Amino acid sequence: MIFSIFLLMILFLLLPAWAVRAEERKPSVHLLATGGTIAGKASSETATTGYEAGALGVEDLLSALPEVKDYAHVTGEEICGIDSKDMTDTIWLTLAERVNELAGKKDGLVIIHGTDTMEETAWFLQLTVNPSIPLVLTGAMRPATALSADGPMNLLNAVRLAGDPSAKGKGALVMMNDTIFAARNVTKGNTLSLDTFRSPDGPLGYMNDGHPGWCALPVRIPKGQAPFDIRHMKSLPKVYIVYGTACADGAMVRGAVFAGAEGIIYAGTGNGSIHKADEIELAKAAAAGIPVVRSSHAGSGSVISAEPSYDREGFIHGGSLSPQKARILLQLALTRTKNFGEIGEMFERY
Ligand code: SIN
């Protein structure tokens, strides 16, 4: 009996110390909010469209999710509060600079973002930020004011993923609907469904009751420094996407060149195939020094060699990058070189 009381007293004395240690062991995770539906406010709980995206700040989102404090020391700030369809070069550059500033200071970072261009921001960040800490993008398909809003659970999972050491070294990650995707091949695949993100090569893993369960490794992950140094940049080169279709007439390519394109992504059919009428105009653009990258709107697979004329005309293979991600890589490549061969090598490497 005396021994049991003694044991209880010891436990009682040690408990606060354990609690302090557990608190200290929690990772530090910083949120960078950019807006989106996750921060959206609608006029009623049943409205899932017609809301104002990006209306709520990071503090509003955190006060609706007190549970997050059980898993991490969470801090946050707003970079902007936009509907992500309105993303700009300036916001991207600001965001990348801020991520780089925070890289050595926190255990993980979460970017709160609209779903419409989340895949593009994830890819831009993968190419421009120091890969030393976990970087997770998340958002929601239902506004914060909706019944069964998906934002709080997505945010909680994103914080837990960003605070998990196993997320390190995997590049920028997208965590939506309990599923973890690699920046390079994630895409929004459904206009309205909560389960909207997909990757043609499958996800990297799932959040299982708040813990990452990995089932694949990402490819072409930058090591060491960020592949592209964006410090002091104020804007990015103009690169336009021309969508290849039946009955094309070259007008879209001429339009892109007229608008001052420094590079063109051709979102071709099949294996980056180009309508003859568009090819004539693209060949003129390439001859004038404008790099032309062949990609595909097929949705999966790689764009490789096809017609011999494409190589003669100097067109670059876009590989397995979607047109919208090829556009970002070409923009960044153009900040370093205009040489078609060197740009082609970057498409092989990243
Ligand atoms: C946006 O992309 O900002 C709006 C749509 C969304 O977040 O789902």
GROMACS .gro file of C-alpha atoms and ligand atoms in nm:
model
  358
    1MET     CA    1   0.000   0.000   0.000
    2ILE     CA    2   0.272   0.246   0.104
    3PHE     CA    3   0.470   0.143  -0.200
    4SER     CA    4   0.171   0.217  -0.430
    5ILE     CA    5   0.122   0.561  -0.275
    6PHE     CA    6   0.493   0.628  -0.318
    7LEU     CA    7   0.470   0.524  -0.685
    8LEU     CA    8   0.171   0.750  -0.740
    9MET     CA    9   0.353   1.044  -0.584
   10ILE     CA   10   0.652   0.992  -0.815
   11LEU     CA   11   0.420   0.977  -1.116
   12PHE     CA   12   0.245   1.290  -1.000
   13LEU     CA   13   0.578   1.473  -0.973
   14LEU     CA   14   0.704   1.355  -1.313
   15LEU     CA   15   0.387   1.424  -1.510
   16PRO     CA   16   0.439   1.802  -1.560
   17ALA     CA   17   0.794   1.739  -1.682
   18TRP     CA   18   0.668   1.483  -1.938
   19ALA     CA   19   0.398   1.724  -2.049
   20VAL     CA   20   0.655   2.002  -2.100
   21ARG     CA   21   0.879   1.766  -2.295
   22ALA     CA   22   0.590   1.649  -2.516
   23GLU     CA   23   0.504   2.015  -2.582
   24GLU     CA   24   0.867   2.088  -2.675
   25ARG     CA   25   0.874   1.790  -2.912
   26LYS     CA   26   0.586   1.931  -3.122
   27PRO     CA   27   0.710   2.054  -3.459
   28SER     CA   28   0.693   2.422  -3.555
   29VAL     CA   29   0.476   2.468  -3.862
   30HIS     CA   30   0.419   2.802  -4.030
   31LEU     CA   31   0.118   2.874  -4.253
   32LEU     CA   32   0.140   3.103  -4.555
   33ALA     CA   33  -0.212   3.188  -4.665
   34THR     CA   34  -0.291   3.299  -5.018
   35GLY     CA   35  -0.673   3.267  -5.018
   36GLY     CA   36  -0.890   3.019  -5.207
   37THR     CA   37  -1.215   2.842  -5.126
   38ILE     CA   38  -1.068   2.713  -4.799
   39ALA     CA   39  -1.084   3.077  -4.687
   40GLY     CA   40  -1.412   3.136  -4.871
   41LYS     CA   41  -1.725   3.291  -4.722
   42ALA     CA   42  -2.073   3.226  -4.863
   43SER     CA   43  -2.409   3.377  -4.773
   44SER     CA   44  -2.549   3.050  -4.635
   45GLU     CA   45  -2.434   2.713  -4.504
   46THR     CA   46  -2.582   2.536  -4.803
   47ALA     CA   47  -2.407   2.749  -5.066
   48THR     CA   48  -2.109   2.577  -5.228
   49THR     CA   49  -2.078   2.818  -5.522
   50GLY     CA   50  -2.112   3.195  -5.553
   51TYR     CA   51  -1.894   3.260  -5.247
   52GLU     CA   52  -1.609   3.502  -5.198
   53ALA     CA   53  -1.282   3.308  -5.216
   54GLY     CA   54  -1.001   3.423  -4.987
   55ALA     CA   55  -1.230   3.629  -4.761
   56LEU     CA   56  -1.102   3.482  -4.431
   57GLY     CA   57  -0.758   3.534  -4.284
   58VAL     CA   58  -0.521   3.281  -4.137
   59GLU     CA   59  -0.632   3.364  -3.780
   60ASP     CA   60  -0.998   3.292  -3.874
   61LEU     CA   61  -0.896   2.953  -4.013
   62LEU     CA   62  -0.691   2.870  -3.706
   63SER     CA   63  -0.957   2.975  -3.458
   64ALA     CA   64  -1.198   2.736  -3.632
   65LEU     CA   65  -0.943   2.458  -3.579
   66PRO     CA   66  -0.819   2.466  -3.216
   67GLU     CA   67  -0.724   2.094  -3.242
   68VAL     CA   68  -0.425   2.186  -3.457
   69LYS     CA   69  -0.240   2.302  -3.144
   70ASP     CA   70  -0.230   1.943  -3.021
   71TYR     CA   71   0.002   1.851  -3.306
   72ALA     CA   72   0.224   2.150  -3.377
   73HIS     CA   73   0.330   2.497  -3.271
   74VAL     CA   74   0.145   2.676  -3.546
   75THR     CA   75   0.208   3.031  -3.661
   76GLY     CA   76   0.086   3.199  -3.975
   77GLU     CA   77   0.069   3.500  -4.200
   78GLU     CA   78  -0.112   3.616  -4.512
   79ILE     CA   79   0.071   3.659  -4.838
   80CYS     CA   80  -0.252   3.757  -5.016
   81GLY     CA   81  -0.622   3.667  -5.017
   82ILE     CA   82  -0.714   3.582  -5.373
   83ASP     CA   83  -0.911   3.339  -5.582
   84SER     CA   84  -0.622   3.137  -5.720
   85LYS     CA   85  -0.739   3.181  -6.081
   86ASP     CA   86  -0.599   3.534  -6.036
   87MET     CA   87  -0.249   3.421  -5.936
   88THR     CA   88   0.030   3.651  -6.059
   89ASP     CA   89   0.408   3.637  -6.109
   90THR     CA   90   0.447   3.892  -5.833
   91ILE     CA   91   0.265   3.678  -5.576
   92TRP     CA   92   0.461   3.369  -5.680
   93LEU     CA   93   0.791   3.551  -5.644
   94THR     CA   94   0.691   3.696  -5.304
   95LEU     CA   95   0.576   3.354  -5.185
   96ALA     CA   96   0.896   3.179  -5.299
   97GLU     CA   97   1.113   3.445  -5.130
   98ARG     CA   98   0.918   3.405  -4.806
   99VAL     CA   99   0.947   3.025  -4.818
  100ASN     CA  100   1.321   3.059  -4.866
  101GLU     CA  101   1.346   3.301  -4.571
  102LEU     CA  102   1.159   3.057  -4.344
  103ALA     CA  103   1.334   2.740  -4.461
  104GLY     CA  104   1.594   2.723  -4.182
  105LYS     CA  105   1.362   2.856  -3.911
  106LYS     CA  106   1.064   2.617  -3.905
  107ASP     CA  107   1.016   2.238  -3.916
  108GLY     CA  108   0.755   2.261  -4.192
  109LEU     CA  109   0.554   2.502  -4.402
  110VAL     CA  110   0.194   2.487  -4.522
  111ILE     CA  111   0.069   2.697  -4.811
  112ILE     CA  112  -0.306   2.762  -4.796
  113HIS     CA  113  -0.418   2.798  -5.157
  114GLY     CA  114  -0.711   2.786  -5.395
  115THR     CA  115  -0.743   2.456  -5.576
  116ASP     CA  116  -0.767   2.599  -5.928
  117THR     CA  117  -0.396   2.676  -5.967
  118MET     CA  118  -0.260   2.486  -5.667
  119GLU     CA  119  -0.073   2.243  -5.893
  120GLU     CA  120   0.101   2.532  -6.071
  121THR     CA  121   0.210   2.704  -5.749
  122ALA     CA  122   0.334   2.372  -5.610
  123TRP     CA  123   0.545   2.318  -5.923
  124PHE     CA  124   0.673   2.678  -5.926
  125LEU     CA  125   0.781   2.641  -5.562
  126GLN     CA  126   0.946   2.304  -5.624
  127LEU     CA  127   1.166   2.475  -5.881
  128THR     CA  128   1.242   2.790  -5.685
  129VAL     CA  129   1.270   2.715  -5.313
  130ASN     CA  130   1.528   2.555  -5.091
  131PRO     CA  131   1.412   2.193  -5.053
  132SER     CA  132   1.539   2.156  -4.696
  133ILE     CA  133   1.204   2.137  -4.510
  134PRO     CA  134   0.862   1.983  -4.579
  135LEU     CA  135   0.642   2.209  -4.789
  136VAL     CA  136   0.274   2.118  -4.817
  137LEU     CA  137  -0.001   2.291  -5.015
  138THR     CA  138  -0.362   2.248  -4.919
  139GLY     CA  139  -0.703   2.400  -4.983
  140ALA     CA  140  -1.067   2.302  -5.000
  141MET     CA  141  -1.348   2.251  -5.243
  142ARG     CA  142  -1.617   2.381  -5.009
  143PRO     CA  143  -1.608   2.730  -4.857
  144ALA     CA  144  -1.531   2.759  -4.487
  145THR     CA  145  -1.895   2.856  -4.419
  146ALA     CA  146  -2.043   2.541  -4.582
  147LEU     CA  147  -2.195   2.241  -4.409
  148SER     CA  148  -1.930   1.967  -4.396
  149ALA     CA  149  -1.658   2.203  -4.516
  150ASP     CA  150  -1.351   2.002  -4.615
  151GLY     CA  151  -1.104   2.280  -4.527
  152PRO     CA  152  -1.051   2.215  -4.155
  153MET     CA  153  -0.958   1.847  -4.197
  154ASN     CA  154  -0.740   1.930  -4.497
  155LEU     CA  155  -0.560   2.198  -4.296
  156LEU     CA  156  -0.514   1.970  -3.996
  157ASN     CA  157  -0.374   1.694  -4.218
  158ALA     CA  158  -0.147   1.940  -4.399
  159VAL     CA  159  -0.004   2.067  -4.069
  160ARG     CA  160   0.053   1.713  -3.946
  161LEU     CA  161   0.219   1.620  -4.276
  162ALA     CA  162   0.440   1.931  -4.276
  163GLY     CA  163   0.547   1.850  -3.921
  164ASP     CA  164   0.635   1.492  -4.006
  165PRO     CA  165   1.006   1.433  -4.082
  166SER     CA  166   0.914   1.171  -4.345
  167ALA     CA  167   0.775   1.452  -4.566
  168LYS     CA  168   1.124   1.601  -4.599
  169GLY     CA  169   1.313   1.558  -4.927
  170LYS     CA  170   1.000   1.485  -5.132
  171GLY     CA  171   0.970   1.827  -5.295
  172ALA     CA  172   0.655   2.036  -5.274
  173LEU     CA  173   0.357   1.821  -5.175
  174VAL     CA  174  -0.015   1.870  -5.230
  175MET     CA  175  -0.234   1.728  -4.953
  176MET     CA  176  -0.605   1.721  -5.037
  177ASN     CA  177  -0.884   1.487  -4.930
  178ASP     CA  178  -0.649   1.267  -4.721
  179THR     CA  179  -0.427   1.207  -5.025
  180ILE     CA  180  -0.066   1.320  -5.079
  181PHE     CA  181   0.056   1.411  -5.428
  182ALA     CA  182   0.388   1.515  -5.582
  183ALA     CA  183   0.404   1.867  -5.727
  184ARG     CA  184   0.536   1.743  -6.060
  185ASN     CA  185   0.240   1.531  -6.160
  186VAL     CA  186  -0.061   1.639  -5.954
  187THR     CA  187  -0.354   1.795  -6.134
  188LYS     CA  188  -0.703   1.912  -6.055
  189GLY     CA  189  -0.924   1.660  -6.229
  190ASN     CA  190  -1.282   1.744  -6.143
  191THR     CA  191  -1.456   2.081  -6.143
  192LEU     CA  192  -1.664   2.030  -5.826
  193SER     CA  193  -1.591   1.704  -5.647
  194LEU     CA  194  -1.415   1.701  -5.309
  195ASP     CA  195  -1.199   1.423  -5.450
  196THR     CA  196  -1.069   1.644  -5.728
  197PHE     CA  197  -0.691   1.597  -5.729
  198ARG     CA  198  -0.526   1.315  -5.912
  199SER     CA  199  -0.202   1.211  -6.063
  200PRO     CA  200  -0.173   0.990  -6.371
  201ASP     CA  201   0.106   0.799  -6.196
  202GLY     CA  202  -0.084   0.763  -5.869
  203PRO     CA  203  -0.050   0.952  -5.540
  204LEU     CA  204   0.255   0.940  -5.313
  205GLY     CA  205   0.050   0.830  -5.016
  206TYR     CA  206  -0.245   0.888  -4.787
  207MET     CA  207  -0.300   1.055  -4.452
  208ASN     CA  208  -0.414   0.767  -4.235
  209ASP     CA  209  -0.574   0.909  -3.921
  210GLY     CA  210  -0.327   1.198  -3.937
  211HIS     CA  211  -0.015   0.994  -4.018
  212PRO     CA  212   0.143   0.980  -4.363
  213GLY     CA  213   0.135   0.634  -4.518
  214TRP     CA  214   0.368   0.648  -4.818
  215CYS     CA  215   0.318   0.421  -5.118
  216ALA     CA  216   0.549   0.580  -5.380
  217LEU     CA  217   0.848   0.810  -5.415
  218PRO     CA  218   0.843   1.131  -5.620
  219VAL     CA  219   1.077   1.158  -5.921
  220ARG     CA  220   1.326   1.431  -6.022
  221ILE     CA  221   1.332   1.593  -5.679
  222PRO     CA  222   1.583   1.879  -5.650
  223LYS     CA  223   1.864   1.823  -5.401
  224GLY     CA  224   2.073   2.094  -5.233
  225GLN     CA  225   1.983   2.436  -5.364
  226ALA     CA  226   1.667   2.541  -5.545
  227PRO     CA  227   1.707   2.474  -5.920
  228PHE     CA  228   1.628   2.838  -6.009
  229ASP     CA  229   1.733   3.147  -5.815
  230ILE     CA  230   1.446   3.395  -5.822
  231ARG     CA  231   1.595   3.649  -5.582
  232HIS     CA  232   1.560   4.006  -5.710
  233MET     CA  233   1.328   3.902  -5.993
  234LYS     CA  234   1.026   4.127  -6.041
  235SER     CA  235   0.850   3.934  -6.318
  236LEU     CA  236   0.884   3.619  -6.528
  237PRO     CA  237   0.928   3.585  -6.905
  238LYS     CA  238   0.608   3.573  -7.110
  239VAL     CA  239   0.526   3.220  -7.217
  240TYR     CA  240   0.191   3.140  -7.378
  241ILE     CA  241   0.015   2.807  -7.425
  242VAL     CA  242  -0.141   2.739  -7.763
  243TYR     CA  243  -0.404   2.465  -7.749
  244GLY     CA  244  -0.382   2.225  -8.044
  245THR     CA  245  -0.714   2.117  -8.197
  246ALA     CA  246  -0.864   1.983  -8.516
  247CYS     CA  247  -0.915   2.249  -8.784
  248ALA     CA  248  -0.645   2.482  -8.640
  249ASP     CA  249  -0.535   2.764  -8.871
  250GLY     CA  250  -0.216   2.903  -8.713
  251ALA     CA  251  -0.396   3.214  -8.584
  252MET     CA  252  -0.338   3.133  -8.215
  253VAL     CA  253   0.036   3.096  -8.274
  254ARG     CA  254   0.048   3.425  -8.464
  255GLY     CA  255  -0.150   3.582  -8.179
  256ALA     CA  256   0.100   3.458  -7.920
  257VAL     CA  257   0.394   3.593  -8.119
  258PHE     CA  258   0.215   3.925  -8.178
  259ALA     CA  259   0.151   3.952  -7.801
  260GLY     CA  260   0.526   3.927  -7.736
  261ALA     CA  261   0.570   3.560  -7.646
  262GLU     CA  262   0.926   3.484  -7.534
  263GLY     CA  263   0.838   3.115  -7.546
  264ILE     CA  264   0.546   2.899  -7.662
  265ILE     CA  265   0.408   2.577  -7.520
  266TYR     CA  266   0.210   2.385  -7.779
  267ALA     CA  267  -0.050   2.172  -7.595
  268GLY     CA  268  -0.074   1.931  -7.883
  269THR     CA  269  -0.286   1.629  -7.953
  270GLY     CA  270  -0.157   1.277  -7.870
  271ASN     CA  271   0.223   1.267  -7.854
  272GLY     CA  272   0.253   1.646  -7.881
  273SER     CA  273   0.133   1.637  -8.240
  274ILE     CA  274   0.089   1.966  -8.421
  275HIS     CA  275  -0.168   2.064  -8.682
  276LYS     CA  276   0.010   2.145  -9.013
  277ALA     CA  277  -0.124   2.501  -9.016
  278ASP     CA  278   0.005   2.563  -8.663
  279GLU     CA  279   0.338   2.394  -8.743
  280ILE     CA  280   0.412   2.647  -9.019
  281GLU     CA  281   0.367   2.934  -8.773
  282LEU     CA  282   0.556   2.760  -8.490
  283ALA     CA  283   0.850   2.694  -8.723
  284LYS     CA  284   0.862   3.068  -8.802
  285ALA     CA  285   0.855   3.150  -8.430
  286ALA     CA  286   1.138   2.905  -8.355
  287ALA     CA  287   1.342   3.044  -8.647
  288ALA     CA  288   1.301   3.387  -8.487
  289GLY     CA  289   1.454   3.253  -8.162
  290ILE     CA  290   1.134   3.182  -7.968
  291PRO     CA  291   1.162   2.839  -7.804
  292VAL     CA  292   0.867   2.610  -7.881
  293VAL     CA  293   0.797   2.323  -7.641
  294ARG     CA  294   0.573   2.038  -7.754
  295SER     CA  295   0.347   1.907  -7.482
  296SER     CA  296   0.011   1.731  -7.489
  297HIS     CA  297  -0.341   1.781  -7.364
  298ALA     CA  298  -0.393   1.403  -7.352
  299GLY     CA  299  -0.366   1.412  -6.970
  300SER     CA  300  -0.097   1.151  -6.916
  301GLY     CA  301   0.211   1.001  -7.082
  302SER     CA  302   0.528   1.158  -7.222
  303VAL     CA  303   0.585   1.370  -7.529
  304ILE     CA  304   0.885   1.232  -7.716
  305SER     CA  305   1.016   1.247  -8.075
  306ALA     CA  306   0.749   1.225  -8.342
  307GLU     CA  307   0.768   1.383  -8.689
  308PRO     CA  308   1.127   1.439  -8.812
  309SER     CA  309   1.025   1.794  -8.907
  310TYR     CA  310   0.967   1.880  -8.540
  311ASP     CA  311   1.333   1.816  -8.462
  312ARG     CA  312   1.450   1.999  -8.775
  313GLU     CA  313   1.245   2.299  -8.669
  314GLY     CA  314   1.409   2.294  -8.325
  315PHE     CA  315   1.099   2.213  -8.120
  316ILE     CA  316   1.174   2.094  -7.764
  317HIS     CA  317   1.011   1.782  -7.613
  318GLY     CA  318   0.804   1.864  -7.305
  319GLY     CA  319   0.826   1.510  -7.160
  320SER     CA  320   0.557   1.421  -6.907
  321LEU     CA  321   0.489   1.775  -6.783
  322SER     CA  322   0.137   1.905  -6.838
  323PRO     CA  323   0.118   2.215  -7.061
  324GLN     CA  324   0.060   2.441  -6.759
  325LYS     CA  325   0.367   2.303  -6.580
  326ALA     CA  326   0.578   2.309  -6.898
  327ARG     CA  327   0.491   2.679  -6.920
  328ILE     CA  328   0.639   2.743  -6.574
  329LEU     CA  329   0.957   2.546  -6.646
  330LEU     CA  330   1.006   2.733  -6.974
  331GLN     CA  331   0.957   3.068  -6.796
  332LEU     CA  332   1.222   2.978  -6.542
  333ALA     CA  333   1.455   2.829  -6.804
  334LEU     CA  334   1.433   3.155  -7.000
  335THR     CA  335   1.563   3.346  -6.698
  336ARG     CA  336   1.891   3.160  -6.759
  337THR     CA  337   1.922   3.093  -7.130
  338LYS     CA  338   1.761   3.123  -7.471
  339ASN     CA  339   1.957   2.830  -7.609
  340PHE     CA  340   1.714   2.558  -7.728
  341GLY     CA  341   1.959   2.275  -7.644
  342GLU     CA  342   2.009   2.398  -7.287
  343ILE     CA  343   1.635   2.445  -7.240
  344GLY     CA  344   1.579   2.090  -7.369
  345GLU     CA  345   1.826   1.961  -7.108
  346MET     CA  346   1.627   2.134  -6.831
  347PHE     CA  347   1.312   1.956  -6.953
  348GLU     CA  348   1.504   1.627  -6.925
  349ARG     CA  349   1.635   1.708  -6.575
  350TYR     CA  350   1.331   1.856  -6.399
  351SIN     C1  351  -0.954   2.911  -5.599
  351SIN     O1  352  -0.883   2.837  -5.668
  351SIN     O2  353  -0.909   3.004  -5.533
  351SIN     C2  354  -1.102   2.889  -5.597
  351SIN     C3  355  -1.141   2.748  -5.610
  351SIN     C4  356  -1.095   2.662  -5.496
  351SIN     O3  357  -1.016   2.699  -5.410
  351SIN     O4  358  -1.143   2.547  -5.493
   0.00000   0.00000   0.00000
